[in-house]
Coordinates of C-alpha atoms and ligand atoms in Angstrom, one line a residue:
M1 CA -50.5 -6.0 31.3
T2 CA -53.9 -5.5 29.5
I3 CA -57.6 -6.8 30.6
L4 CA -57.0 -9.3 27.2
D5 CA -54.0 -10.7 28.9
D6 CA -56.1 -11.0 32.3
K7 CA -57.4 -14.9 32.8
T8 CA -60.0 -14.0 35.8
P9 CA -60.9 -10.9 34.8
K10 CA -64.0 -9.5 37.1
R11 CA -67.1 -9.7 36.1
T12 CA -69.7 -8.1 38.3
P13 CA -73.2 -8.4 37.0
L14 CA -74.9 -4.9 36.2
S15 CA -77.9 -6.2 38.4
E16 CA -75.8 -6.3 41.6
V17 CA -75.0 -2.2 41.1
G18 CA -78.6 -1.5 39.8
E19 CA -79.1 1.6 36.9
F20 CA -78.7 4.5 39.4
G21 CA -75.4 2.7 40.9
L22 CA -73.9 2.4 37.6
I23 CA -74.3 5.7 36.3
E24 CA -72.7 7.1 39.6
H25 CA -70.2 4.0 39.4
L26 CA -69.4 5.1 35.6
T27 CA -69.0 8.8 36.1
K28 CA -67.9 9.7 39.6
E29 CA -63.9 10.4 38.1
F30 CA -65.9 13.1 36.2
S31 CA -65.2 16.4 37.5
L32 CA -66.4 19.3 35.5
V33 CA -63.7 21.6 33.9
N34 CA -65.3 24.3 32.0
T35 CA -67.1 27.3 34.1
S36 CA -70.1 27.0 31.8
S37 CA -71.0 23.7 33.3
I38 CA -73.0 24.7 36.0
K39 CA -75.0 20.9 36.6
G40 CA -73.5 17.5 35.3
V41 CA -75.3 14.3 35.7
G42 CA -77.6 13.6 38.5
D43 CA -80.8 16.1 37.8
D44 CA -83.3 15.8 35.5
C45 CA -81.3 18.1 33.0
A46 CA -77.4 19.2 32.5
V47 CA -77.8 23.2 32.6
I48 CA -75.1 25.0 31.3
D49 CA -74.7 29.0 31.3
S50 CA -75.5 31.0 28.2
G51 CA -75.0 34.2 29.6
D52 CA -78.6 35.6 30.6
Y53 CA -80.0 32.7 31.4
Y54 CA -79.6 28.7 31.2
Q55 CA -79.6 26.3 28.5
L56 CA -81.0 23.1 29.3
I57 CA -80.3 20.0 27.7
T58 CA -81.6 16.2 27.8
T59 CA -81.5 12.6 26.2
D60 CA -83.9 9.4 26.5
M61 CA -83.3 6.6 24.6
L62 CA -86.1 4.2 24.0
I63 CA -85.4 0.6 22.8
E64 CA -88.1 -2.0 20.9
G65 CA -88.7 -4.8 23.4
V66 CA -87.6 -3.2 26.6
H67 CA -89.3 0.4 26.4
F68 CA -92.3 -0.3 23.9
D69 CA -93.9 -3.6 22.2
L70 CA -94.8 -2.9 18.3
T71 CA -97.7 -5.1 18.4
Y72 CA -99.5 -2.8 20.2
T73 CA -98.0 0.5 19.8
P74 CA -98.7 2.6 17.0
L75 CA -96.0 4.0 15.6
K76 CA -97.1 7.5 15.5
H77 CA -97.9 7.4 19.3
L78 CA -94.8 6.0 19.9
G79 CA -92.8 9.1 18.3
Y80 CA -95.0 11.6 19.9
K81 CA -93.8 9.7 23.3
A82 CA -90.6 9.8 22.7
V83 CA -90.6 13.6 22.3
V84 CA -92.8 13.9 25.0
V85 CA -90.5 11.7 27.8
N86 CA -87.6 14.5 26.8
L87 CA -89.5 17.3 27.5
S88 CA -91.0 16.2 30.2
D89 CA -87.2 16.5 31.6
I90 CA -87.2 20.1 30.9
Y91 CA -90.2 21.3 32.5
A92 CA -88.8 19.3 35.5
M93 CA -86.2 22.0 35.8
N94 CA -89.0 25.0 35.2
G95 CA -87.7 25.3 31.7
Q96 CA -89.6 25.6 28.4
P97 CA -88.1 23.1 25.4
Q98 CA -87.0 24.9 22.2
Q99 CA -85.2 22.4 20.0
I100 CA -84.3 18.6 19.8
T101 CA -82.3 16.5 17.5
V102 CA -83.7 12.8 17.0
A103 CA -81.5 9.9 16.2
I104 CA -83.0 6.7 15.1
A105 CA -82.0 3.2 14.2
L106 CA -83.9 1.2 11.9
S107 CA -84.4 -2.4 10.8
N108 CA -85.3 -3.3 7.2
R109 CA -88.5 -4.4 8.4
F110 CA -89.4 -1.2 8.5
P111 CA -90.8 0.1 5.3
L112 CA -91.1 4.0 4.3
E113 CA -94.5 4.6 5.6
A114 CA -93.7 3.2 8.7
V115 CA -91.1 5.8 9.4
E116 CA -93.3 8.1 8.3
E117 CA -95.9 7.7 10.6
L118 CA -93.6 7.3 13.7
Y119 CA -92.4 11.0 12.0
K120 CA -95.8 11.6 12.1
G121 CA -95.8 11.8 15.9
I122 CA -92.8 13.2 16.3
Y123 CA -94.2 16.3 13.9
L124 CA -97.5 16.5 16.2
A125 CA -95.3 16.8 19.6
C126 CA -93.0 19.7 18.0
Q127 CA -96.4 21.5 17.0
N128 CA -98.3 20.9 20.7
Y129 CA -94.9 21.9 22.2
K130 CA -93.5 25.0 19.7
V131 CA -90.6 22.9 19.5
D132 CA -87.9 22.5 16.5
L133 CA -86.7 19.4 14.8
V134 CA -83.4 20.6 14.3
G135 CA -80.9 17.6 13.3
G136 CA -80.3 13.7 14.6
D137 CA -79.0 10.5 13.3
T138 CA -80.3 7.5 11.4
T139 CA -78.7 4.3 11.2
S140 CA -79.9 0.7 10.9
S141 CA -80.7 -2.0 13.5
N142 CA -79.9 -5.8 13.0
T143 CA -82.4 -6.0 16.1
G144 CA -85.7 -3.9 17.2
L145 CA -86.0 -0.1 17.0
C146 CA -84.3 2.4 18.7
I147 CA -84.7 6.5 18.8
S148 CA -82.9 8.9 21.4
I149 CA -84.1 12.1 21.4
T150 CA -82.4 15.0 22.9
A151 CA -84.4 18.0 24.1
I152 CA -82.3 21.1 24.8
G153 CA -84.5 24.5 26.4
T154 CA -84.0 27.3 28.2
V155 CA -84.8 28.8 31.7
E156 CA -84.0 32.3 33.8
K157 CA -81.4 31.4 36.4
E158 CA -83.5 32.5 39.3
K159 CA -86.0 30.5 38.0
I160 CA -84.5 27.0 37.8
C161 CA -85.3 24.1 40.1
Y162 CA -83.2 21.3 41.1
R163 CA -84.0 18.0 42.6
S164 CA -81.6 19.5 45.5
G165 CA -83.3 22.5 46.8
A166 CA -86.6 20.7 49.0
K167 CA -86.1 22.3 52.6
E168 CA -87.4 21.1 56.0
H169 CA -91.4 21.8 56.0
D170 CA -91.7 22.1 52.7
L171 CA -95.6 20.8 51.2
I172 CA -94.8 17.7 48.5
V173 CA -97.2 18.4 45.5
V174 CA -97.5 16.2 42.8
S175 CA -99.1 17.3 39.3
G176 CA -102.2 15.1 37.7
D177 CA -102.8 11.8 39.1
L178 CA -100.5 8.6 39.3
G179 CA -100.5 4.9 38.5
S180 CA -103.2 5.4 35.1
A181 CA -100.0 4.6 32.5
Y182 CA -98.5 1.4 34.5
L183 CA -102.5 0.5 34.8
G184 CA -102.6 0.9 31.0
L185 CA -99.5 -1.5 30.3
Q186 CA -100.6 -4.5 32.2
L187 CA -103.9 -3.7 29.8
L188 CA -102.2 -3.7 27.2
N189 CA -100.0 -7.1 27.7
R190 CA -103.2 -8.9 29.0
E191 CA -104.7 -8.1 25.4
K192 CA -101.7 -9.3 24.0
Q193 CA -101.7 -12.2 25.3
V194 CA -105.4 -12.9 25.2
F195 CA -105.0 -11.9 21.3
E196 CA -101.5 -14.4 21.0
A197 CA -104.0 -17.2 22.6
N198 CA -106.9 -16.5 20.4
P199 CA -106.5 -14.1 17.3
N200 CA -110.1 -14.4 16.8
M201 CA -110.9 -13.0 20.1
Q202 CA -111.8 -8.8 20.0
P203 CA -109.4 -6.9 22.7
D204 CA -112.0 -6.1 25.8
L205 CA -111.1 -2.4 26.0
Q206 CA -114.1 -0.5 26.4
N207 CA -114.1 2.4 29.0
K208 CA -110.6 2.1 29.3
D209 CA -109.6 4.7 27.2
Y210 CA -107.6 7.0 29.7
V211 CA -105.3 4.6 31.0
L212 CA -104.6 3.4 27.6
Q213 CA -104.2 6.9 26.5
R214 CA -101.9 8.0 29.6
Q215 CA -99.7 4.3 28.4
L216 CA -99.5 5.1 24.9
K217 CA -99.8 9.1 24.2
P218 CA -98.5 10.5 27.5
E219 CA -98.3 14.6 27.8
A220 CA -95.5 16.7 29.4
R221 CA -97.2 19.1 32.4
K222 CA -96.1 22.2 29.9
D223 CA -99.4 23.5 31.4
V224 CA -98.5 22.9 35.2
I225 CA -95.0 25.0 34.4
E226 CA -97.4 27.6 33.2
L227 CA -99.5 27.5 36.4
L228 CA -96.9 28.0 38.7
E229 CA -95.4 30.7 36.4
S230 CA -99.1 32.8 36.7
K231 CA -99.2 32.1 40.6
G232 CA -95.9 33.5 41.1
I233 CA -94.5 30.1 42.5
V234 CA -90.7 29.0 41.7
P235 CA -91.0 25.3 43.4
N236 CA -87.8 24.8 46.1
S237 CA -87.1 22.1 44.0
M238 CA -88.8 19.5 40.8
I239 CA -88.6 16.1 39.4
D240 CA -90.9 15.0 36.5
I241 CA -91.9 11.3 37.6
S242 CA -90.9 8.6 35.0
D243 CA -90.4 5.7 37.3
G244 CA -92.9 6.0 39.9
L245 CA -93.5 8.7 42.6
S246 CA -91.3 6.7 45.6
S247 CA -88.5 6.2 43.4
E248 CA -88.8 10.4 42.6
L249 CA -89.5 11.2 45.9
L250 CA -86.0 9.3 47.0
H251 CA -84.1 10.7 44.6
L252 CA -85.2 14.2 45.8
C253 CA -84.9 13.4 49.1
Q254 CA -81.6 11.8 49.1
K255 CA -80.5 15.0 46.8
S256 CA -81.7 17.8 49.0
N257 CA -80.4 15.8 52.4
V258 CA -84.0 15.5 53.5
G259 CA -86.6 13.3 54.7
C260 CA -90.3 13.2 53.7
T261 CA -93.7 11.9 55.1
I262 CA -96.2 11.2 52.4
Y263 CA -100.2 10.3 52.9
Q264 CA -101.6 7.0 51.0
D265 CA -104.8 8.8 51.4
K266 CA -103.7 11.9 49.8
L267 CA -102.0 10.3 46.8
P268 CA -103.8 11.4 43.2
V269 CA -105.8 8.3 41.5
D270 CA -108.1 8.4 38.5
F271 CA -111.5 6.3 39.5
T272 CA -111.3 4.5 36.2
A273 CA -107.9 3.5 37.2
I274 CA -108.8 2.4 40.6
S275 CA -111.9 -0.2 38.9
I276 CA -108.8 -1.6 36.8
A277 CA -106.5 -1.9 39.5
D278 CA -109.6 -3.9 41.5
E279 CA -109.5 -6.1 38.2
F280 CA -106.3 -7.0 38.6
N281 CA -106.3 -7.0 41.8
I282 CA -103.4 -4.8 43.0
S283 CA -103.3 -1.9 44.9
S284 CA -103.8 1.4 43.0
A285 CA -102.2 2.9 45.7
T286 CA -98.9 0.4 44.8
C287 CA -99.6 1.6 41.3
A288 CA -99.4 4.9 41.9
L289 CA -96.0 4.6 44.4
N290 CA -94.3 2.1 42.0
G291 CA -96.0 2.5 38.5
G292 CA -94.0 4.3 36.0
E293 CA -94.4 6.5 32.8
D294 CA -96.7 8.8 34.3
Y295 CA -94.7 12.2 33.2
E296 CA -96.1 14.1 35.6
L297 CA -94.3 16.9 38.1
L298 CA -93.6 16.1 41.8
F299 CA -92.3 19.0 43.6
T300 CA -91.8 21.1 47.1
V301 CA -93.1 24.4 47.8
S302 CA -93.1 26.4 50.9
Q303 CA -95.8 26.7 53.3
D304 CA -96.4 29.9 52.7
H305 CA -97.8 28.9 48.9
Y306 CA -100.4 26.2 50.9
E307 CA -103.1 29.0 49.7
A308 CA -102.1 28.7 46.2
V309 CA -101.9 25.5 45.9
K310 CA -104.6 23.9 48.1
N311 CA -107.6 24.1 45.8
D312 CA -105.8 23.4 42.1
P313 CA -107.9 20.9 40.9
D314 CA -104.4 20.0 39.0
L315 CA -102.5 19.7 42.2
S316 CA -102.7 17.9 45.1
I317 CA -100.6 17.9 48.6
I318 CA -99.5 14.6 49.3
G319 CA -97.2 15.8 52.4
H320 CA -94.1 17.5 53.5
I321 CA -90.4 17.8 53.8
T322 CA -88.9 16.7 57.2
D323 CA -85.6 16.3 58.5
E324 CA -83.1 14.0 57.0
S325 CA -82.9 12.2 60.4
L326 CA -86.6 10.9 59.8
G327 CA -86.3 8.9 56.8
A328 CA -88.6 9.0 53.6
I329 CA -92.2 7.3 55.4
I330 CA -95.1 7.2 53.8
V331 CA -98.6 6.9 56.0
T332 CA -100.7 4.2 55.2
K333 CA -104.9 4.7 55.3
D334 CA -104.7 2.2 58.5
D335 CA -102.1 5.0 60.0
H336 CA -99.0 2.6 60.0
H337 CA -95.9 4.4 59.2
Q338 CA -93.8 2.7 56.7
A339 CA -90.7 3.1 55.0
L340 CA -90.9 4.2 51.2
T341 CA -88.6 2.2 48.8
A342 CA -88.3 2.4 45.5
Q343 CA -89.8 -0.9 43.7
G344 CA -89.5 2.0 40.7
W345 CA -89.6 0.6 36.9
K346 CA -86.5 -0.9 36.0
S347 CA -86.4 -1.2 32.9
F348 CA -82.9 -2.3 32.8
F349 CA -81.8 -4.9 35.0
Ligands
ADP401 P1 -84.7 10.7 34.1 O1 -84.6 9.4 34.8 O2 -85.0 12.2 34.7 O3 -84.4 10.8 32.7 P2 -82.2 9.3 34.4 O4 -82.4 8.6 35.7 O5 -82.3 9.0 33.2 O6 -82.8 11.3 34.3 O7 -80.4 9.6 34.6 C1 -80.1 10.4 35.8 C2 -78.8 11.1 35.6 O8 -77.5 10.3 35.3 C3 -79.0 12.3 34.9 O9 -78.2 13.8 35.0 C4 -78.6 11.7 33.2 O10 -78.1 13.2 32.4 C5 -77.5 10.9 33.6 N1 -77.0 9.8 32.9 C6 -77.8 8.9 32.5 N2 -77.1 7.4 31.7 C7 -76.0 8.1 31.5 C8 -74.9 7.7 31.0 N3 -74.7 6.9 30.7 N4 -73.2 8.5 31.5 C9 -73.7 9.9 31.7 N5 -74.6 10.1 32.4 C10 -75.9 9.7 32.3
MG402 MG1 -86.4 12.8 34.8

């Protein structure tokens, strides 16, 4: 009997398993059979043995209407961002990206000039991050625009950082600041609604440049990887923050079999983001914990590196790694200890 004959097939909604549950469910039967496959599903990149070094590979797909809205996303920015989000995953392994391939599905409402704009952004990202466009695929779409990019990079074997390497007592460090990209998105959505209600209204986006740029034209933290290298620091574990700090920290703890304690008053938030969060009547800490798309790096280092990281303006120590039995905890400003939960950035379900 095939599933086609089954009159009462089981139908489990995808929302029941969630994005990460789904990936785990679909891939758990696949074991790695080639000795060159060092790391398969479950980290920021796949890791392949290339003799003297490791090769890193990662893919991310952006879909119109799910990940971006073309009413306020310039195509050049979109091309740039589509590259950057992939490079961020290479840096999250402590690697250096070298090549990308780009697959696009286009609907016939796109003129040549629009696709050219998209590729201007891809070109700029390739220049800024010194990566080569080496291939891809082009096809048509009956619905929206789809861009899938694969990035390839390398890392010295002894410098690779997995999600799974965090050790008890490690310092938890985050680069840059958090929550701004989410607030940028809230602003753009608000102004879109205002515009749809009254097309003569001019958008109110004054003094909002920083959060808008964080949403529309993010950068990957190549500079942070170079900074760590210059300080002689190899993190014990690392992940990039695409889905929100809580979600990524929980991944890191789960893969490392550890717990963590972080402090709300240590979360780095830009001052303009704080005032915009106030405007929206949401807590900037919630944006920092659960807002997505910041593309900062979250890593853990042994306490020996305390002096080297504590005064760096690009790095914030937000807490420390604990025993697994203690769970993942956030200490609020009024000294309450709360379990960290991943509200995350669920694009799909
Ligand atoms: P990131 O947020 O770093 O891009 P994801 O959460 O997208 O990572 O993916 C987590 C892991 O699952 C990665 O190792 C990724 O390669 C893998 N993965 C995601 N989707 C699939 C899929 N459909 N089939 C196989 N592996 C997948
Ligand atoms: Mg990642």
